[in-house]
Short mmCIF file of C-alpha atoms in Angstrom, two decimals:
data_model
loop_
_atom_site.label_atom_id
_atom_site.label_comp_id
_atom_site.label_asym_id
_atom_site.label_seq_id
_atom_site.Cartn_x
_atom_site.Cartn_y
_atom_site.Cartn_z
CA UNK N 873 63.62 82.16 84.45
CA UNK N 874 66.87 82.61 86.38
CA UNK N 875 64.95 84.50 89.04
CA UNK N 876 62.38 81.69 89.25
CA UNK N 877 65.10 79.04 89.59
CA UNK N 878 66.59 81.01 92.49
CA UNK N 879 63.17 81.24 94.17
CA UNK N 880 62.53 77.50 93.67
CA UNK N 881 65.94 76.69 95.14
CA UNK N 882 65.27 78.90 98.16
CA UNK N 883 61.87 77.24 98.65
CA UNK N 884 63.32 73.70 98.46
CA UNK N 885 66.13 74.48 100.91
CA UNK N 886 63.72 76.22 103.29
CA UNK N 887 61.29 73.31 103.12
CA UNK N 888 64.00 70.75 103.92
CA UNK N 889 65.58 72.80 106.72
CA UNK N 890 62.31 73.67 108.47
CA UNK N 891 60.95 70.11 108.06
CA UNK N 892 63.98 68.91 110.02
CA UNK N 893 63.95 71.73 112.58
CA UNK N 894 60.26 71.15 113.37
CA UNK N 895 61.13 67.80 114.99
CA UNK N 896 64.84 66.99 114.71
CA UNK N 897 64.50 64.03 117.15
CA UNK N 898 61.91 62.21 115.06
CA UNK N 899 63.09 58.57 114.59
CA UNK N 900 62.39 58.92 110.86
CA UNK N 901 65.50 61.11 110.41
CA UNK N 902 67.85 58.58 112.01
CA UNK N 903 67.49 55.97 109.27
CA UNK N 904 66.29 58.20 106.42
CA UNK N 905 69.42 57.91 104.31
CA UNK N 906 69.25 54.11 104.64
CA UNK N 907 65.76 54.08 103.12
CA UNK N 908 65.22 52.63 99.62
CA UNK N 909 66.41 54.91 96.80
CA UNK N 910 62.94 54.87 95.25
CA UNK N 911 61.37 56.27 98.41
CA UNK N 912 64.03 59.01 98.70
CA UNK N 913 63.48 59.94 95.04
CA UNK N 914 59.70 60.11 95.57
CA UNK N 915 60.19 62.33 98.64
CA UNK N 916 62.50 64.67 96.73
CA UNK N 917 60.03 64.80 93.85
CA UNK N 918 57.22 65.73 96.24
CA UNK N 919 59.41 68.37 97.89
CA UNK N 920 60.27 69.85 94.48
CA UNK N 921 56.65 69.76 93.32
CA UNK N 922 55.37 71.28 96.54
CA UNK N 923 58.07 74.00 96.63
CA UNK N 924 57.35 75.00 93.03
CA UNK N 925 53.62 75.29 93.75
CA UNK N 926 54.25 77.45 96.83
CA UNK N 927 56.73 79.61 94.91
CA UNK N 928 54.40 80.19 91.97
CA UNK N 929 51.44 81.00 94.19
CA UNK N 930 53.59 83.46 96.17
CA UNK N 931 54.89 85.08 92.97
CA UNK N 932 51.35 85.31 91.60
CA UNK N 933 50.04 87.02 94.77
CA UNK N 934 52.89 89.55 94.77
CA UNK N 935 52.50 90.35 91.07
CA UNK N 936 48.76 90.97 91.48
CA UNK N 937 49.36 93.26 94.47
CA UNK N 938 52.10 95.13 92.60
CA UNK N 939 49.49 96.16 90.05
CA UNK N 940 46.53 96.72 92.34
CA UNK N 941 48.26 98.06 95.46
CA UNK N 942 51.84 99.22 94.78
CA UNK N 943 54.22 99.71 97.70
CA UNK N 944 54.54 103.44 97.08
CA UNK N 945 50.84 104.07 97.68
CA UNK N 946 50.09 102.47 101.08
CA UNK N 947 53.04 100.60 102.53
CA UNK N 948 51.47 99.36 105.80
CA UNK N 949 48.22 98.28 104.15
CA UNK N 950 50.15 96.50 101.41
CA UNK N 951 52.31 94.66 103.95
CA UNK N 952 49.30 93.45 105.97
CA UNK N 953 47.31 92.33 102.90
CA UNK N 954 50.35 90.59 101.42
CA UNK N 955 51.08 88.67 104.62
CA UNK N 956 47.44 87.64 105.03
CA UNK N 957 47.12 86.44 101.43
CA UNK N 958 50.39 84.52 101.65
CA UNK N 959 49.26 82.77 104.84
CA UNK N 960 45.80 81.98 103.43
CA UNK N 961 47.34 80.75 100.19
CA UNK N 962 49.75 78.46 102.07
CA UNK N 963 46.93 76.94 104.13
CA UNK N 964 44.77 76.39 101.03
CA UNK N 965 47.66 74.66 99.26
CA UNK N 966 48.13 72.26 102.18
CA UNK N 967 44.39 71.53 102.34
CA UNK N 968 44.12 70.93 98.58
CA UNK N 969 47.25 68.76 98.34
CA UNK N 970 46.27 66.80 101.46
CA UNK N 971 42.79 66.19 99.98
CA UNK N 972 44.31 64.98 96.71
CA UNK N 973 46.66 62.61 98.54
CA UNK N 974 43.85 61.20 100.70
CA UNK N 975 41.63 60.72 97.64
CA UNK N 976 44.19 59.08 95.38
CA UNK N 977 46.43 57.06 97.74
CA UNK N 978 45.20 53.64 98.92
CA UNK N 979 48.23 52.52 100.89
CA UNK N 980 48.63 55.31 103.44
CA UNK N 981 49.87 54.04 106.82
CA UNK N 982 47.52 54.21 109.77
CA UNK N 983 48.45 57.06 112.09
CA UNK N 984 47.27 58.35 115.40
CA UNK N 985 44.96 61.33 114.93
CA UNK N 986 47.06 63.41 117.31
CA UNK N 987 50.21 62.61 115.37
CA UNK N 988 48.40 63.29 112.10
CA UNK N 989 47.27 66.76 113.22
CA UNK N 990 50.74 67.49 114.53
CA UNK N 991 52.30 66.64 111.14
CA UNK N 992 49.61 68.66 109.38
CA UNK N 993 50.32 71.65 111.61
CA UNK N 994 54.05 71.33 110.95
CA UNK N 995 53.34 71.16 107.25
CA UNK N 996 51.16 74.29 107.38
CA UNK N 997 53.74 76.19 109.46
CA UNK N 998 56.53 75.21 107.05
CA UNK N 999 54.47 76.36 104.07
CA UNK N 1000 53.67 79.69 105.71
CA UNK N 1001 57.34 80.31 106.47
CA UNK N 1002 58.32 79.40 102.91
CA UNK N 1003 55.63 81.68 101.47
CA UNK N 1004 56.69 84.60 103.65
CA UNK N 1005 60.38 84.11 102.79
CA UNK N 1006 59.60 84.00 99.07
CA UNK N 1007 57.32 87.01 99.46
CA UNK N 1008 60.12 88.89 101.22
CA UNK N 1009 62.50 87.89 98.44
CA UNK N 1010 60.03 89.15 95.80
CA UNK N 1011 59.46 92.36 97.72
CA UNK N 1012 63.16 93.11 98.05
CA UNK N 1013 63.69 92.33 94.37
CA UNK N 1014 60.76 94.57 93.41
CA UNK N 1015 61.94 97.45 95.61
CA UNK N 1016 65.53 97.17 94.36
CA UNK N 1017 64.33 97.18 90.75
CA UNK N 1018 62.22 100.29 91.42
CA UNK N 1019 65.08 101.97 93.29
CA UNK N 1020 67.41 101.23 90.38
CA UNK N 1021 64.86 102.58 87.89
CA UNK N 1022 64.32 105.70 90.00
CA UNK N 1023 68.06 106.22 90.35
CA UNK N 1024 68.54 105.89 86.58
CA UNK N 1025 65.68 108.32 85.91
CA UNK N 1026 67.13 110.78 88.45
CA UNK N 1027 70.57 110.48 86.84
CA UNK N 1028 69.08 111.01 83.38
CA UNK N 1029 67.08 113.99 84.62
CA UNK N 1030 70.20 115.42 86.23
CA UNK N 1031 72.14 114.86 83.00
CA UNK N 1032 69.41 116.54 80.93
CA UNK N 1033 69.29 119.45 83.38
CA UNK N 1034 73.08 119.73 83.21
CA UNK N 1035 73.01 119.73 79.41
CA UNK N 1036 70.25 122.37 79.38
CA UNK N 1037 72.17 124.47 81.87
CA UNK N 1038 75.35 124.10 79.84
CA UNK N 1039 73.51 125.06 76.65
CA UNK N 1040 71.96 128.07 78.39
CA UNK N 1041 75.33 129.14 79.73
CA UNK N 1042 76.90 128.73 76.28
CA UNK N 1043 74.14 130.84 74.74
CA UNK N 1044 74.50 133.46 77.48
CA UNK N 1045 78.27 133.52 77.00
CA UNK N 1046 77.90 133.90 73.25
CA UNK N 1047 75.47 136.76 73.72
CA UNK N 1048 77.88 138.47 76.11
CA UNK N 1049 80.79 138.05 73.74
CA UNK N 1050 78.85 139.55 70.86
CA UNK N 1051 77.74 142.59 72.85
CA UNK N 1052 79.01 145.87 71.40
CA UNK N 1053 78.23 149.19 72.94
CA UNK N 1054 76.15 151.13 70.38
CA UNK N 1055 77.83 154.35 71.58
CA UNK N 1056 81.17 152.96 70.39
CA UNK N 1057 80.08 152.78 66.74
CA UNK N 1058 78.08 156.00 66.82
CA UNK N 1059 80.88 158.07 68.44
CA UNK N 1060 83.59 156.80 66.10
CA UNK N 1061 81.52 157.35 62.97
CA UNK N 1062 80.80 160.89 64.12
CA UNK N 1063 84.52 161.56 64.65
CA UNK N 1064 85.35 159.97 61.30
CA UNK N 1065 82.92 162.23 59.42
CA UNK N 1066 84.42 165.32 61.11
CA UNK N 1067 88.00 164.24 60.38
CA UNK N 1068 87.25 163.61 56.70
CA UNK N 1069 86.02 167.20 56.39
CA UNK N 1070 89.00 168.66 58.31
CA UNK N 1071 91.94 166.39 57.38
CA UNK N 1072 91.48 163.71 54.73
CA UNK N 1073 94.80 161.98 55.50
CA UNK N 1074 93.99 161.78 59.21
CA UNK N 1075 90.47 160.68 58.35
CA UNK N 1076 91.89 157.90 56.18
CA UNK N 1077 94.21 156.79 58.98
CA UNK N 1078 91.34 156.94 61.44
CA UNK N 1079 89.14 154.82 59.16
CA UNK N 1080 91.95 152.22 58.87
CA UNK N 1081 92.27 151.97 62.64
CA UNK N 1082 88.51 151.84 63.03
CA UNK N 1083 88.36 149.01 60.47
CA UNK N 1084 91.06 147.09 62.37
CA UNK N 1085 89.21 147.54 65.64
CA UNK N 1086 85.90 146.46 64.17
CA UNK N 1087 87.51 143.51 62.37
CA UNK N 1088 89.01 142.42 65.67
CA UNK N 1089 85.59 142.69 67.30
CA UNK N 1090 84.02 140.47 64.66
CA UNK N 1091 86.81 137.88 64.46
CA UNK N 1092 87.76 137.46 68.11
CA UNK N 1093 84.49 138.14 69.91
CA UNK N 1094 83.54 134.45 69.48
CA UNK N 1095 86.68 133.21 71.24
CA UNK N 1096 86.62 132.36 74.93
CA UNK N 1097 90.20 133.48 75.63
CA UNK N 1098 92.94 135.25 73.72
CA UNK N 1099 96.66 135.97 74.21
CA UNK N 1100 97.46 139.16 76.11
CA UNK N 1101 99.79 140.18 73.25
CA UNK N 1102 96.90 140.08 70.75
CA UNK N 1103 94.63 142.02 73.09
CA UNK N 1104 97.32 144.70 73.51
CA UNK N 1105 97.67 145.11 69.73
CA UNK N 1106 93.93 145.62 69.52
CA UNK N 1107 94.06 148.04 72.46
CA UNK N 1108 96.73 150.09 70.67
CA UNK N 1109 94.40 150.66 67.70
CA UNK N 1110 91.52 151.35 70.03
CA UNK N 1111 93.55 153.94 71.99
CA UNK N 1112 94.30 155.71 68.71
CA UNK N 1113 90.54 156.13 68.14
CA UNK N 1114 90.04 157.34 71.71
CA UNK N 1115 92.81 159.90 71.49
CA UNK N 1116 91.50 161.31 68.21
CA UNK N 1117 87.99 161.43 69.61
CA UNK N 1118 88.76 162.95 73.02
CA UNK N 1119 92.18 164.53 72.49
CA UNK N 1120 94.12 165.56 75.58
CA UNK N 1121 91.23 164.71 77.88
CA UNK N 1122 92.61 161.21 78.48
CA UNK N 1123 96.11 159.87 79.13
CA UNK N 1124 97.04 156.21 78.69
CA UNK N 1125 99.90 154.38 80.42
CA UNK N 1126 100.61 150.83 79.27
CA UNK N 1127 103.09 148.78 81.30
CA UNK N 1128 102.86 145.04 80.64
CA UNK N 1129 105.75 142.79 81.65
CA UNK N 1130 107.05 140.52 78.86
CA UNK N 1131 106.50 137.28 80.81
CA UNK N 1132 102.76 138.00 80.96
CA UNK N 1133 102.28 138.77 77.27
CA UNK N 1134 102.09 135.06 76.38
CA UNK N 1135 99.37 134.43 78.96
CA UNK N 1136 95.65 134.70 78.19
CA UNK N 1137 92.75 136.96 79.02
CA UNK N 1138 89.20 137.40 77.74
CA UNK N 1139 88.75 139.01 74.30
CA UNK N 1140 87.63 142.68 74.42
CA UNK N 1141 88.04 142.79 78.20
CA UNK N 1142 90.52 145.69 78.06
CA UNK N 1143 88.44 147.59 75.50
CA UNK N 1144 85.29 147.21 77.59
CA UNK N 1145 87.00 148.39 80.78
CA UNK N 1146 88.64 151.37 79.03
CA UNK N 1147 85.32 152.34 77.44
CA UNK N 1148 83.64 151.95 80.83
CA UNK N 1149 86.18 154.29 82.45
CA UNK N 1150 85.72 156.95 79.75
CA UNK N 1151 81.93 156.70 79.86
CA UNK N 1152 81.66 157.27 83.62
CA UNK N 1153 84.38 159.88 84.18
CA UNK N 1154 85.18 163.44 83.14
CA UNK N 1155 87.69 163.94 80.32
CA UNK N 1156 88.98 167.49 80.19
CA UNK N 1157 92.31 169.06 79.22
CA UNK N 1158 92.65 170.80 82.57
CA UNK N 1159 92.08 167.58 84.50
CA UNK N 1160 92.60 164.65 82.12
CA UNK N 1161 91.46 161.13 82.90
CA UNK N 1162 94.41 158.79 83.45
CA UNK N 1163 94.02 155.14 82.47
CA UNK N 1164 96.81 152.81 83.50
CA UNK N 1165 97.05 149.23 82.17
CA UNK N 1166 99.70 147.10 83.89
CA UNK N 1167 100.46 143.69 85.37
CA UNK N 1168 101.13 142.53 88.92
CA UNK N 1169 103.54 139.82 90.13
CA UNK N 1170 100.45 137.92 91.32
CA UNK N 1171 99.52 137.24 87.67
CA UNK N 1172 96.80 139.86 87.32
CA UNK N 1173 96.13 142.31 84.53
CA UNK N 1174 95.08 145.65 86.00
CA UNK N 1175 93.05 148.47 84.47
CA UNK N 1176 93.10 151.47 86.81
CA UNK N 1177 91.71 154.95 86.19
CA UNK N 1178 91.52 158.14 88.17
CA UNK N 1179 88.12 158.65 89.69
CA UNK N 1180 86.54 161.76 88.17
CA UNK N 1181 82.81 161.01 88.23
CA UNK N 1182 80.46 162.87 85.91
CA UNK N 1183 77.94 165.23 87.42
CA UNK N 1184 75.18 163.77 85.27
CA UNK N 1185 75.53 160.02 85.03
CA UNK N 1186 75.01 158.65 81.50
CA UNK N 1187 72.52 155.95 80.61
CA UNK N 1188 74.31 152.59 80.82
CA UNK N 1189 73.82 149.98 78.08
CA UNK N 1190 74.87 147.18 80.40
CA UNK N 1191 78.09 146.56 78.47
CA UNK N 1192 81.43 146.90 80.21
CA UNK N 1193 82.34 145.82 83.71
CA UNK N 1194 79.21 143.64 84.10
CA UNK N 1195 79.98 141.90 80.81
CA UNK N 1196 83.56 141.05 81.81
CA UNK N 1197 82.59 139.73 85.25
CA UNK N 1198 79.76 137.62 83.80
CA UNK N 1199 82.05 136.02 81.22
CA UNK N 1200 84.68 135.12 83.83
CA UNK N 1201 81.97 133.57 85.98
CA UNK N 1202 80.39 131.52 83.17
CA UNK N 1203 83.77 130.20 81.99
CA UNK N 1204 84.59 129.09 85.54
CA UNK N 1205 87.64 131.30 86.06
CA UNK N 1206 88.43 133.35 89.15
CA UNK N 1207 86.27 136.46 89.13
CA UNK N 1208 87.88 139.89 88.66
CA UNK N 1209 88.61 141.96 91.74
CA UNK N 1210 87.17 145.48 91.92
CA UNK N 1211 88.73 148.09 94.18
CA UNK N 1212 87.48 151.63 94.63
CA UNK N 1213 89.24 154.40 96.53
CA UNK N 1214 88.61 158.13 96.82
CA UNK N 1215 90.64 158.93 93.71
CA UNK N 1216 90.96 155.63 91.80
CA UNK N 1217 88.85 152.84 90.32
CA UNK N 1218 90.77 149.58 89.85
CA UNK N 1219 89.82 146.31 88.15
CA UNK N 1220 92.14 143.32 88.44
CA UNK N 1221 91.66 140.64 85.78
CA UNK N 1222 93.13 137.18 86.63
CA UNK N 1223 95.42 136.05 83.80
CA UNK N 1224 94.81 132.56 82.42
#
């Protein structure tokens, strides 16, 4: 109803303005305000009645076309048909109202035919202009409503897509965090069975360390980040298993500055990189693999190993370096830096 009141108001104002502009020098305007109040009231009532009729006819035409010939289908055709129907409707309204007035009024003043046709033409032109203005108003309102609806739908679609993407990324991250190299379990169980046969005390100690490592895997694998200090404690137990499994074929050097121990890294990142280094390099007593874990003043945690590539490359399970990089990327942190020289392979993990 508010929209209709606005349209009626626009129609009334347009009717009054264009009625005056059609012939501003007409003697009628000079003494109009001095006319009897009853006559002014009747004129205003006719203006209101006429404006409402034009408005409703214009609204009706636009609503019919919105259903039968929407703007999005054929814009030019719709514009032409709408303009033609508005013009025809305006002319028909003038003809019908004029016929009713001629049929019902007995005291109409005599008027020169030329003057009468001039007034009729002015009336028709005013009606056409009013109809087209109201039609333009309806069209703009319709297009704005559709634009708003489309914008809301696009925003909702974007929000749903964002939620789906976020859920997919969360699922992918969870899958990455729960990845455990099957070789890790198999190798350690094999070593444990051998140690139990050779040295029960050492086998017991090995099983305790293995339990700590596996407990850490289960408890902390679901976390996004973890303190460097906690990761180093886990790495210490993990190194024990490595040294018992490989012996003198690998040498570890841990050098982490105290100020970086309270910072954060990704859980299992050190274990995955150490396991990756051992898997892809030779480990012999004559030429042991050196793995150095240290920090840089730039706030990076570095895992560097000597480059001693195997002659026969092992089958990769996809766990290790790829896992760490993918998790950094999904969480939105700066990606690790990989450097490779003739004798070293270096991975720099940004501390959080």
